[in-house]
Amino acid sequence: MIRQKIVAGNWKMNGSKESVSSLVNGLLEMENSGSEVVIAPSFPYLSQVDGLISGSRIVLAAQNASQEVKGAFTGEVSASMLSDFGVKYVLVGHSERRSLYGESDELVAAKVKTIFEFGLTPMLCIGETLAERESGKTLEVCERQIQAVIDLVGVSAFEQLVVAYEPVWAIGTGLSASAEQAQEVHQSIRAFLAKLSESVAEKVQILYGGSVKASTSSALFQMPDVDGALVGGASLDAKEFIAIVKTAG
C-alpha cells in the first residue's frame, strides 16, 4: 500500500507578524508536491496564516489543544476554536509538552479523544529519551505511549490519526537518528499495531521528527516505514523546508 508522505513544520514558540508573513510567502512559491505540506504556527498567528495560505495546498496545524471542550480554563485553547480556523491537524503529546509541562500518557490520550470529537486529526507524538534508548527501552516507551491512546479510543482510531516518532534526544540537539534507526522503530511501531489490526498498521502514517534537515531527509524518506517528517527548526527557513519537501517527492 502506498501511503502519502506528510512533511509538517512545527514552528514552536517562534515568530512575529512580519516573520510569519515573510515565511509563508516564501513557502507559497513552492512547486506542487505529491506530499501533504503542513505548517503549525503559534496560536496568535493561526488566523494570519489561515488567511495567507487560503487557496493554496498548504495545510494548517495547531501545536496543542486542551482536553476540555470549553469553560473556565484560562490560557487554554479548545479543539472547537481550532476548527474555526481551517485547522486540519493538531500536534498532541509533543515531547516538549510531556517533559516541560508534565503531560502524562493519559492526558495525551484524553486530548486525542477531544480532538477527534471536533473533526480534527491528531498528530500523536511519541518517543524516548536518551537514557531510555541507552537502557534498551525505546520500544517499551513508544508502545506504552500508543497503548494509552488505544485504551481510550481504540486501535481503529489510528487509521484517522498520524503518529510522529520523535526520539527526544534528537530534538533541537542537532543529533538525528539515522535513517536505519528510524526505520527500525517505525517498523516496530507498525508491528505493534498489527497485533491488533493489520489493516490499521498498514494505513497509519508514521512521521519521523528530530533535527530533520534537507541533507538527511532524502535517506529518511527512502525507508519503507517512514511516511514523512515533523520538522522543527528547519521549518523556520522557507528554502530549507522547501528542500525537505522536494526530497519527499
C-alpha positions as a Python dict, from the first residue, in 0.01 Angstrom:
ca = {
    (1, 'M'): (0, 0, 0),
    (2, 'I'): (131, 346, -88),
    (3, 'R'): (88, 594, 195),
    (4, 'Q'): (105, 965, 108),
    (5, 'K'): (405, 1142, 259),
    (6, 'I'): (342, 1428, 502),
    (7, 'V'): (600, 1700, 566),
    (8, 'A'): (494, 1908, 867),
    (9, 'G'): (669, 2216, 1004),
    (10, 'N'): (638, 2279, 1378),
    (11, 'W'): (731, 2644, 1433),
    (12, 'K'): (719, 2605, 1814),
    (13, 'M'): (726, 2939, 2004),
    (14, 'N'): (878, 3144, 1724),
    (15, 'G'): (752, 3420, 1501),
    (16, 'S'): (623, 3774, 1467),
    (17, 'K'): (360, 3914, 1231),
    (18, 'E'): (636, 4021, 996),
    (19, 'S'): (842, 3699, 1003),
    (20, 'V'): (531, 3481, 967),
    (21, 'S'): (421, 3677, 660),
    (22, 'S'): (768, 3650, 506),
    (23, 'L'): (798, 3276, 581),
    (24, 'V'): (453, 3186, 445),
    (25, 'N'): (503, 3394, 130),
    (26, 'G'): (830, 3208, 77),
    (27, 'L'): (653, 2874, 116),
    (28, 'L'): (380, 2974, -129),
    (29, 'E'): (645, 2979, -403),
    (30, 'M'): (687, 2603, -359),
    (31, 'E'): (602, 2390, -659),
    (32, 'N'): (317, 2145, -616),
    (33, 'S'): (428, 1836, -434),
    (34, 'G'): (294, 1482, -414),
    (35, 'S'): (333, 1514, -37),
    (36, 'E'): (97, 1689, 200),
    (37, 'V'): (267, 2003, 332),
    (38, 'V'): (160, 2114, 681),
    (39, 'I'): (261, 2411, 896),
    (40, 'A'): (195, 2461, 1269),
    (41, 'P'): (233, 2823, 1380),
    (42, 'S'): (188, 2951, 1736),
    (43, 'F'): (-173, 3021, 1836),
    (44, 'P'): (-163, 3403, 1788),
    (45, 'Y'): (-70, 3356, 1420),
    (46, 'L'): (-325, 3090, 1323),
    (47, 'S'): (-566, 3344, 1179),
    (48, 'Q'): (-292, 3526, 990),
    (49, 'V'): (-154, 3203, 842),
    (50, 'D'): (-504, 3073, 764),
    (51, 'G'): (-563, 3384, 552),
    (52, 'L'): (-224, 3370, 380),
    (53, 'I'): (-249, 3004, 275),
    (54, 'S'): (-613, 3027, 162),
    (55, 'G'): (-648, 2869, -182),
    (56, 'S'): (-304, 2706, -164),
    (57, 'R'): (-225, 2339, -99),
    (58, 'I'): (-55, 2413, 234),
    (59, 'V'): (-244, 2265, 529),
    (60, 'L'): (-280, 2429, 872),
    (61, 'A'): (-199, 2260, 1203),
    (62, 'A'): (-207, 2373, 1566),
    (63, 'Q'): (63, 2288, 1818),
    (64, 'N'): (-163, 2179, 2103),
    (65, 'A'): (-524, 2170, 2225),
    (66, 'S'): (-697, 2132, 2558),
    (67, 'Q'): (-864, 1807, 2654),
    (68, 'E'): (-1153, 2023, 2781),
    (69, 'V'): (-1434, 2132, 2547),
    (70, 'K'): (-1489, 2483, 2691),
    (71, 'G'): (-1517, 2671, 3019),
    (72, 'A'): (-1310, 2826, 3295),
    (73, 'F'): (-966, 2712, 3175),
    (74, 'T'): (-768, 3035, 3148),
    (75, 'G'): (-493, 3023, 2888),
    (76, 'E'): (-617, 2704, 2722),
    (77, 'V'): (-734, 2667, 2361),
    (78, 'S'): (-1011, 2424, 2267),
    (79, 'A'): (-1038, 2198, 1964),
    (80, 'S'): (-1364, 2369, 1865),
    (81, 'M'): (-1181, 2705, 1848),
    (82, 'L'): (-916, 2549, 1625),
    (83, 'S'): (-1182, 2413, 1392),
    (84, 'D'): (-1291, 2776, 1335),
    (85, 'F'): (-961, 2837, 1155),
    (86, 'G'): (-937, 2572, 885),
    (87, 'V'): (-703, 2372, 1113),
    (88, 'K'): (-675, 2007, 1000),
    (89, 'Y'): (-406, 1864, 1230),
    (90, 'V'): (-331, 1916, 1598),
    (91, 'L'): (2, 1813, 1747),
    (92, 'V'): (-54, 1624, 2069),
    (93, 'G'): (193, 1484, 2321),
    (94, 'H'): (495, 1660, 2172),
    (95, 'S'): (797, 1565, 2382),
    (96, 'E'): (832, 1926, 2496),
    (97, 'R'): (476, 1913, 2630),
    (98, 'R'): (548, 1584, 2804),
    (99, 'S'): (885, 1682, 2951),
    (100, 'L'): (841, 2055, 3023),
    (101, 'Y'): (471, 2062, 3113),
    (102, 'G'): (429, 1718, 3265),
    (103, 'E'): (170, 1587, 3018),
    (104, 'S'): (105, 1222, 3102),
    (105, 'D'): (19, 943, 2858),
    (106, 'E'): (-339, 955, 2994),
    (107, 'L'): (-371, 1331, 2942),
    (108, 'V'): (-235, 1297, 2587),
    (109, 'A'): (-494, 1024, 2518),
    (110, 'A'): (-773, 1248, 2653),
    (111, 'K'): (-658, 1525, 2417),
    (112, 'V'): (-662, 1283, 2122),
    (113, 'K'): (-1021, 1190, 2206),
    (114, 'T'): (-1135, 1555, 2223),
    (115, 'I'): (-950, 1649, 1902),
    (116, 'F'): (-1133, 1366, 1720),
    (117, 'E'): (-1468, 1483, 1859),
    (118, 'F'): (-1428, 1813, 1671),
    (119, 'G'): (-1339, 1653, 1340),
    (120, 'L'): (-968, 1737, 1358),
    (121, 'T'): (-679, 1496, 1305),
    (122, 'P'): (-441, 1434, 1595),
    (123, 'M'): (-70, 1412, 1517),
    (124, 'L'): (35, 1192, 1807),
    (125, 'C'): (398, 1245, 1911),
    (126, 'I'): (582, 960, 2082),
    (127, 'G'): (945, 888, 2159),
    (128, 'E'): (1211, 801, 2411),
    (129, 'T'): (1477, 998, 2599),
    (130, 'L'): (1849, 926, 2560),
    (131, 'A'): (1857, 739, 2894),
    (132, 'E'): (1564, 523, 2781),
    (133, 'R'): (1732, 447, 2448),
    (134, 'E'): (2061, 360, 2616),
    (135, 'S'): (1884, 121, 2852),
    (136, 'G'): (1710, -51, 2559),
    (137, 'K'): (1363, 80, 2641),
    (138, 'T'): (1284, 259, 2311),
    (139, 'L'): (1006, 23, 2201),
    (140, 'E'): (868, -19, 2552),
    (141, 'V'): (826, 359, 2585),
    (142, 'C'): (672, 402, 2237),
    (143, 'E'): (431, 111, 2291),
    (144, 'R'): (325, 246, 2631),
    (145, 'Q'): (251, 589, 2482),
    (146, 'I'): (49, 432, 2200),
    (147, 'Q'): (-133, 188, 2428),
    (148, 'A'): (-269, 474, 2643),
    (149, 'V'): (-440, 612, 2330),
    (150, 'I'): (-566, 269, 2219),
    (151, 'D'): (-714, 213, 2567),
    (152, 'L'): (-924, 530, 2531),
    (153, 'V'): (-1021, 549, 2162),
    (154, 'G'): (-946, 200, 2025),
    (155, 'V'): (-695, 83, 1765),
    (156, 'S'): (-924, 169, 1469),
    (157, 'A'): (-873, 539, 1553),
    (158, 'F'): (-515, 502, 1429),
    (159, 'E'): (-649, 492, 1074),
    (160, 'Q'): (-756, 853, 1126),
    (161, 'L'): (-456, 989, 1314),
    (162, 'V'): (-91, 1042, 1231),
    (163, 'V'): (193, 915, 1451),
    (164, 'A'): (514, 1117, 1479),
    (165, 'Y'): (808, 926, 1623),
    (166, 'E'): (1047, 1175, 1776),
    (167, 'P'): (1341, 1047, 1975),
    (168, 'V'): (1362, 1313, 2248),
    (169, 'W'): (1744, 1302, 2234),
    (170, 'A'): (1734, 1418, 1871),
    (171, 'I'): (1507, 1722, 1912),
    (172, 'G'): (1687, 2053, 1881),
    (173, 'T'): (2019, 1885, 1960),
    (174, 'G'): (2149, 1853, 1607),
    (175, 'L'): (2166, 1478, 1668),
    (176, 'S'): (1942, 1277, 1442),
    (177, 'A'): (1851, 912, 1432),
    (178, 'S'): (1999, 753, 1123),
    (179, 'A'): (1755, 655, 851),
    (180, 'E'): (1808, 292, 955),
    (181, 'Q'): (1743, 367, 1326),
    (182, 'A'): (1422, 550, 1232),
    (183, 'Q'): (1311, 265, 1005),
    (184, 'E'): (1373, 9, 1280),
    (185, 'V'): (1148, 194, 1527),
    (186, 'H'): (879, 277, 1268),
    (187, 'Q'): (867, -87, 1160),
    (188, 'S'): (833, -195, 1525),
    (189, 'I'): (550, 56, 1586),
    (190, 'R'): (369, -83, 1282),
    (191, 'A'): (425, -440, 1404),
    (192, 'F'): (287, -345, 1748),
    (193, 'L'): (-32, -205, 1589),
    (194, 'A'): (-55, -504, 1352),
    (195, 'K'): (-102, -735, 1652),
    (196, 'L'): (-439, -564, 1698),
    (197, 'S'): (-522, -477, 1336),
    (198, 'E'): (-316, -544, 1027),
    (199, 'S'): (-522, -306, 811),
    (200, 'V'): (-472, -20, 1059),
    (201, 'A'): (-98, -90, 1079),
    (202, 'E'): (-74, -77, 702),
    (203, 'K'): (-264, 251, 669),
    (204, 'V'): (-125, 457, 959),
    (205, 'Q'): (119, 729, 854),
    (206, 'I'): (426, 742, 1078),
    (207, 'L'): (644, 1052, 1055),
    (208, 'Y'): (997, 1096, 1188),
    (209, 'G'): (1084, 1406, 1390),
    (210, 'G'): (1415, 1515, 1538),
    (211, 'S'): (1664, 1757, 1381),
    (212, 'V'): (1541, 1682, 1026),
    (213, 'K'): (1732, 1872, 758),
    (214, 'A'): (1732, 1862, 377),
    (215, 'S'): (2072, 1689, 391),
    (216, 'T'): (1930, 1394, 590),
    (217, 'S'): (1568, 1383, 476),
    (218, 'S'): (1627, 1208, 144),
    (219, 'A'): (1768, 893, 311),
    (220, 'L'): (1486, 900, 567),
    (221, 'F'): (1212, 921, 306),
    (222, 'Q'): (1351, 620, 121),
    (223, 'M'): (1277, 397, 420),
    (224, 'P'): (962, 186, 365),
    (225, 'D'): (801, 269, 701),
    (226, 'V'): (889, 640, 717),
    (227, 'D'): (589, 831, 582),
    (228, 'G'): (723, 1182, 618),
    (229, 'A'): (871, 1418, 873),
    (230, 'L'): (781, 1651, 1156),
    (231, 'V'): (1036, 1929, 1108),
    (232, 'G'): (1133, 2171, 1384),
    (233, 'G'): (1399, 2441, 1342),
    (234, 'A'): (1448, 2382, 970),
    (235, 'S'): (1081, 2468, 906),
    (236, 'L'): (1151, 2832, 1001),
    (237, 'D'): (1365, 2868, 686),
    (238, 'A'): (1148, 2862, 373),
    (239, 'K'): (1430, 2746, 141),
    (240, 'E'): (1538, 2465, 373),
    (241, 'F'): (1180, 2349, 434),
    (242, 'I'): (1101, 2353, 60),
    (243, 'A'): (1420, 2149, 0),
    (244, 'I'): (1296, 1890, 254),
    (245, 'V'): (954, 1876, 81),
    (246, 'K'): (1131, 1818, -252),
    (247, 'T'): (1319, 1518, -116),
    (248, 'A'): (984, 1366, -15),
    (249, 'G'): (891, 1358, -384),
}
